[in-house]
mmCIF file of C-alpha atoms in Angstrom:
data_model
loop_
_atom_site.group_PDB
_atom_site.id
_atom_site.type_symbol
_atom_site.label_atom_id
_atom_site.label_comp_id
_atom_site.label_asym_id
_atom_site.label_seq_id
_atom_site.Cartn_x
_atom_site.Cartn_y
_atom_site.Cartn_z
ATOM 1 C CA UNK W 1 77.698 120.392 83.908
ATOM 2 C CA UNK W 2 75.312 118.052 86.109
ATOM 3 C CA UNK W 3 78.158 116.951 88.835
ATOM 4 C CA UNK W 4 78.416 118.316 92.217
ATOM 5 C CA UNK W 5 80.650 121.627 92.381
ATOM 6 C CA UNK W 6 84.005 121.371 94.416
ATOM 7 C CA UNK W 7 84.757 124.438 96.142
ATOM 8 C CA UNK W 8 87.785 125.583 94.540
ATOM 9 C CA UNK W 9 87.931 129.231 95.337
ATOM 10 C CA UNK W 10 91.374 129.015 97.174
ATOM 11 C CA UNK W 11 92.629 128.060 94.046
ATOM 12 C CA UNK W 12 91.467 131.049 92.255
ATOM 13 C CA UNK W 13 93.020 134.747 91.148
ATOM 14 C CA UNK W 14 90.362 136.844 90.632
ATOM 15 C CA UNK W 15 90.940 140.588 89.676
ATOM 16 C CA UNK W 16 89.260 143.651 91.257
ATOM 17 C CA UNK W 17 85.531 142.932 90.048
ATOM 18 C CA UNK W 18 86.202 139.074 91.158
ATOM 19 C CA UNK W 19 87.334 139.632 94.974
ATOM 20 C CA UNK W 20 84.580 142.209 95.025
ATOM 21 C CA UNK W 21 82.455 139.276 94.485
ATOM 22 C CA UNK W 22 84.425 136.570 96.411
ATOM 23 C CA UNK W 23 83.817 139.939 99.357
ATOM 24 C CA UNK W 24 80.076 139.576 99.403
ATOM 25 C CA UNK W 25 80.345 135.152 99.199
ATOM 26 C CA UNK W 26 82.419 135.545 101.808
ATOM 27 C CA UNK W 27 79.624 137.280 104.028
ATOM 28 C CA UNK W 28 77.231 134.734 102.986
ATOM 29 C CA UNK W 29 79.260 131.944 103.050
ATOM 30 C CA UNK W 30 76.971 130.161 106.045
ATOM 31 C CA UNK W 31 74.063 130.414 103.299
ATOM 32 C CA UNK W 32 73.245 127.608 101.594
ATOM 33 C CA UNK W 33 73.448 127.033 97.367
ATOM 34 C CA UNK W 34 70.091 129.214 96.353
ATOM 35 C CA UNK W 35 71.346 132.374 98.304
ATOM 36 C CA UNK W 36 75.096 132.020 97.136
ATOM 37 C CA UNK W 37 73.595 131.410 93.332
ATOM 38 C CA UNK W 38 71.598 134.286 93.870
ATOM 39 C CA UNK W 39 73.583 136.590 95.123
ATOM 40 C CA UNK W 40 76.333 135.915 91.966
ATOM 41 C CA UNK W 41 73.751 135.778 89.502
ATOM 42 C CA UNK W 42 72.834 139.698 90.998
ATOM 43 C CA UNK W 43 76.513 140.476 91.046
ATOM 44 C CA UNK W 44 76.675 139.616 87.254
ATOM 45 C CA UNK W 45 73.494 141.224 85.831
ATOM 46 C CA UNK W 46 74.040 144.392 87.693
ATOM 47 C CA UNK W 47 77.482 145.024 88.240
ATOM 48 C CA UNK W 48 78.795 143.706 85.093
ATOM 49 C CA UNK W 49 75.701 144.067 82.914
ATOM 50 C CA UNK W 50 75.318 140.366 81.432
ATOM 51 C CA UNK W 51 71.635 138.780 80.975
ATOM 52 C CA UNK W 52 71.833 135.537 82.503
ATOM 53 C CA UNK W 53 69.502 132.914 81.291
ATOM 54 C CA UNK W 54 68.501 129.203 82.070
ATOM 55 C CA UNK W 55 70.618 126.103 80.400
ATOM 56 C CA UNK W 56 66.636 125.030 79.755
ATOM 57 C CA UNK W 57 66.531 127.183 76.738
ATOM 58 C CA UNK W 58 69.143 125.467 74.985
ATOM 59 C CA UNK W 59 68.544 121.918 76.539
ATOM 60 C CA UNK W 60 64.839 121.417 75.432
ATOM 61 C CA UNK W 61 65.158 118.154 74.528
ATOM 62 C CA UNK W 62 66.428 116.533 78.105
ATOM 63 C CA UNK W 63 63.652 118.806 80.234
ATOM 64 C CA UNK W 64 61.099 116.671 82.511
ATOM 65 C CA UNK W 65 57.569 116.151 80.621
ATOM 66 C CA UNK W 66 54.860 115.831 82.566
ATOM 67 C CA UNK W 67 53.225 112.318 83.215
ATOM 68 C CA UNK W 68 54.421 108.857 82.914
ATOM 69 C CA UNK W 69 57.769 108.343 80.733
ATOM 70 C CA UNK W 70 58.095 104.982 81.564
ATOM 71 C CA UNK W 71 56.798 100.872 80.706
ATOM 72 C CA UNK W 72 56.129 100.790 84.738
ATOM 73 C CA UNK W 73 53.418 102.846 86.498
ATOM 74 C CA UNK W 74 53.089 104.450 89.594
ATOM 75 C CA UNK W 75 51.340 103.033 92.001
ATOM 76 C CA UNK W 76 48.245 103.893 94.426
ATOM 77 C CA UNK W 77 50.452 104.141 97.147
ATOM 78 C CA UNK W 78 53.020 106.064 95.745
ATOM 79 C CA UNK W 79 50.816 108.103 94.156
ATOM 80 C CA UNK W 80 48.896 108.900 97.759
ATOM 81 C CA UNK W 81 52.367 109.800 98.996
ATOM 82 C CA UNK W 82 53.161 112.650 96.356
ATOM 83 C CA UNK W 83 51.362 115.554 98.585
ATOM 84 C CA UNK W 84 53.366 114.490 101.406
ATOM 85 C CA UNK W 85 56.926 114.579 99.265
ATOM 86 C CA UNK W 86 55.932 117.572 97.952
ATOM 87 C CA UNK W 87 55.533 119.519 101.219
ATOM 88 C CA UNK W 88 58.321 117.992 102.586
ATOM 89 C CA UNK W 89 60.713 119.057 99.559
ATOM 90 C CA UNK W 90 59.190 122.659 99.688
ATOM 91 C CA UNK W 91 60.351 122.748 103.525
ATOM 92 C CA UNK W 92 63.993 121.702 103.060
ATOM 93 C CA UNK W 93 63.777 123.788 100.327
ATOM 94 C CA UNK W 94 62.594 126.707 101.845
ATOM 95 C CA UNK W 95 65.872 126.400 104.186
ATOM 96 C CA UNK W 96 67.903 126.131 101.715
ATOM 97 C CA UNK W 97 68.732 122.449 102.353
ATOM 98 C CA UNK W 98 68.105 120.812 99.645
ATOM 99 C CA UNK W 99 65.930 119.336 96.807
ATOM 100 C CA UNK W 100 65.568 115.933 97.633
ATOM 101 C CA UNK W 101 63.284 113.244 99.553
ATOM 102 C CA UNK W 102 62.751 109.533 99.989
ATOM 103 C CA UNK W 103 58.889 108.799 100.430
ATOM 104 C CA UNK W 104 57.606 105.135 101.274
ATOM 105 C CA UNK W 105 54.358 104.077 103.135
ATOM 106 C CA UNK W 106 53.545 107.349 104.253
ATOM 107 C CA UNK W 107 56.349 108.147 105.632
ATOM 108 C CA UNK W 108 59.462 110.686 105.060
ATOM 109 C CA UNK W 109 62.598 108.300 104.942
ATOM 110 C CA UNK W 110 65.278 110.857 104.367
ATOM 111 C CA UNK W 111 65.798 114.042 103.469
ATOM 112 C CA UNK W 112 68.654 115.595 101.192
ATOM 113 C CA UNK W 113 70.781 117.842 102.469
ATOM 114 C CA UNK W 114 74.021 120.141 101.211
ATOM 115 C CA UNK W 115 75.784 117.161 100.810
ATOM 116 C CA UNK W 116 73.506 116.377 97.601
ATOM 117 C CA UNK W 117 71.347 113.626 95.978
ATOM 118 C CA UNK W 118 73.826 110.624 95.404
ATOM 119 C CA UNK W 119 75.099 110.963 99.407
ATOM 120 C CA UNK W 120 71.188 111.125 100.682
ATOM 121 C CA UNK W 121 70.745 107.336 98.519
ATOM 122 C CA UNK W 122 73.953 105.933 99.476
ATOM 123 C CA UNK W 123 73.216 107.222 103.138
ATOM 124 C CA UNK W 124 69.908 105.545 102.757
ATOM 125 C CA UNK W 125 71.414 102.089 101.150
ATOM 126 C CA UNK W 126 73.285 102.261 104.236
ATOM 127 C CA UNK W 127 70.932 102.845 106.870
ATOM 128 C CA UNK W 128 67.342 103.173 105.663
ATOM 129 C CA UNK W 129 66.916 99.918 103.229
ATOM 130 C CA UNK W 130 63.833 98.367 104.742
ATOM 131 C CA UNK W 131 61.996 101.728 105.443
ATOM 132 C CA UNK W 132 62.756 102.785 101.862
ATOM 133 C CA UNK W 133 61.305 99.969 100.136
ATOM 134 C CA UNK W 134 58.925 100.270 97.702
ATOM 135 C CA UNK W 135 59.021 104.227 98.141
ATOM 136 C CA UNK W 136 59.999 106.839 95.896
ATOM 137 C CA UNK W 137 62.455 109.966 95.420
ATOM 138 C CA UNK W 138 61.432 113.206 94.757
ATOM 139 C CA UNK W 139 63.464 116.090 93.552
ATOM 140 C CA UNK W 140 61.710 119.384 92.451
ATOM 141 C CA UNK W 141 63.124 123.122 92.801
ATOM 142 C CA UNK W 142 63.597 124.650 95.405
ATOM 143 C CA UNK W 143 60.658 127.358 96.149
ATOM 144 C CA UNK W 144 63.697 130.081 96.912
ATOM 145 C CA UNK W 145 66.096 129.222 94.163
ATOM 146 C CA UNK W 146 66.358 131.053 90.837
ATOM 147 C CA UNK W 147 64.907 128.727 88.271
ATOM 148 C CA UNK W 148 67.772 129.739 85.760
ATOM 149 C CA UNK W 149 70.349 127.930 87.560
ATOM 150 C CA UNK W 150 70.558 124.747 89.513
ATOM 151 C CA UNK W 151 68.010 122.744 88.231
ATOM 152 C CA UNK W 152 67.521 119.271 89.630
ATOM 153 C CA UNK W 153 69.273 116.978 87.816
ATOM 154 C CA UNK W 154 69.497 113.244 87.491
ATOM 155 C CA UNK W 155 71.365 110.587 85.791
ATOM 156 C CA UNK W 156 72.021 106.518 85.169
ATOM 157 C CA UNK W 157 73.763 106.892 88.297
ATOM 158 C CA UNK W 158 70.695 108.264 90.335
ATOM 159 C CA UNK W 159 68.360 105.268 88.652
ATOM 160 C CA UNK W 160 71.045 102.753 89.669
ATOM 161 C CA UNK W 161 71.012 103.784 93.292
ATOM 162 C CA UNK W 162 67.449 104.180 93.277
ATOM 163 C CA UNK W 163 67.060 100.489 92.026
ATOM 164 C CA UNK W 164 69.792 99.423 95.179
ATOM 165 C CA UNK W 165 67.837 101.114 97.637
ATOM 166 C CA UNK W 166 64.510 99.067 96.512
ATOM 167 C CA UNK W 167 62.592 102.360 95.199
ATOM 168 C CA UNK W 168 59.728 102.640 92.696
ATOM 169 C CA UNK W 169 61.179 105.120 90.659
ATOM 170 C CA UNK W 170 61.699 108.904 90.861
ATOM 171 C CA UNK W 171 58.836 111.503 90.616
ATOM 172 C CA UNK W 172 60.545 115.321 89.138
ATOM 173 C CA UNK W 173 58.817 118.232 88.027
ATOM 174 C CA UNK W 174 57.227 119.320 84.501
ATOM 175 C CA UNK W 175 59.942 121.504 82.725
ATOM 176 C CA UNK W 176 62.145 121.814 85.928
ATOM 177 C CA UNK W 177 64.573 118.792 85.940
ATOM 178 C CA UNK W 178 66.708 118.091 83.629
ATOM 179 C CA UNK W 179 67.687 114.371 82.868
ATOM 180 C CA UNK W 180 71.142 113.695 81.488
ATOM 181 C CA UNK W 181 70.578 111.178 78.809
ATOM 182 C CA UNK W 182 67.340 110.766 79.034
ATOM 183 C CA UNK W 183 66.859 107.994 76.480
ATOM 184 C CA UNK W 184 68.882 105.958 77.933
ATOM 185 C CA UNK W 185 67.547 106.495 81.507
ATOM 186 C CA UNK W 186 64.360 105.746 79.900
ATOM 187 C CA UNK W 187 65.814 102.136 78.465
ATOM 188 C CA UNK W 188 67.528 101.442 82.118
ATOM 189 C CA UNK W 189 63.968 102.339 84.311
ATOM 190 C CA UNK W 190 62.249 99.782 81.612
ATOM 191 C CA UNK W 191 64.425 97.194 82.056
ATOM 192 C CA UNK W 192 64.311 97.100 85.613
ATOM 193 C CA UNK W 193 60.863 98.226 86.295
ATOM 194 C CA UNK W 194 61.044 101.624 87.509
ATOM 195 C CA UNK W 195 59.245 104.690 86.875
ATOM 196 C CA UNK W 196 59.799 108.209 86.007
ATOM 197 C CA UNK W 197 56.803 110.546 86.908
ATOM 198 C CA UNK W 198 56.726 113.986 86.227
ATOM 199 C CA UNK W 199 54.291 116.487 87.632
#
């Protein structure tokens, strides 16, 4: 699953071990996604004694590479800006925020917040298009989140607001995105001249 999750827990029955659970969400609820995705992922491997492991083990072949996947390049300016992202991801991170940024010119455009990835670029599209231009997104993991779950993800979709907004292309990190089909992002970025970086 690489969508957005609804919260649907109203529309749940859980039995004894389950509202334990839903007990200590409930006392975190104010927390963003890393804390809540810890907190279950403890619940699981030491209440009910299952291993849990990362969806990158079985889904090798759509991981981020590092380096260029792309006909188009980044350029110097982009490239100057990557430090900058990087930090600035690692903040919003850090509070739980998000995973996200818009970079152009040396300058932070947006940031992503619990509202996700798709509503930061249509925000952006909506407000932002002349900053934004000729800038990048970034999306890396979160420095607090467990690496087994929650991955940064992109799709077609992402790539087709990205080209809207007027971006470069999107920068992700080595083994720590996953990119749902990736060949075929690959074809759309070539085709209209936008890169995927990963470092």
């Amino acid at each position: 699953m690489a969508e957005q999750i609804s919260q649907i827990f109203f529309f749940l029955f859980p039995d004894f071990t389950g509202l334990k659970l839903f007990y200590l969400l409930f006392k975190i609820r104010k927390k963003g996604d890393a804390k809540i995705i810890k907190t279950i992922i403890s619940y699981i491997e030491t209440r009910i004694n299952i291993k849990i492991v990362g969806a990158d083990i079985f889904l090798e072949d759509i991981l981020m590479t590092n380096g260029i996947l792309t006909k188009s390049k980044i350029s110097d300016s982009n490239f100057r800006d990557i430090d900058l992202a990087i930090k600035t991801c690692k903040k919003i991170g850090n509070d739980d925020l998000g995973q996200a940024c818009i970079v152009s010119n040396g300058e932070v455009i947006i940031t992503e917040d619990i509202n996700g990835t798709d509503y930061m670029l249509y925000k952006a599209i909506k407000n932002k298009k002349e900053e934004a231009r000729g800038g990048f997104l970034i999306k890396i993991l979160k420095p607090i989140q467990d690496p087994r779950v929650d991955l940064p993800t992109v799709g077609i979709n992402t790539l087709k607001l990205i080209k809207e907004l007027g971006l470069n292309g999107i920068i992700l990190e080595n083994r720590k995105a996953f990119l749902v089909d990736k060949e075929n992002m690959i074809k759309y970025a070539d085709k209209n001249n936008l890169f995927i970086f990963g470092i």
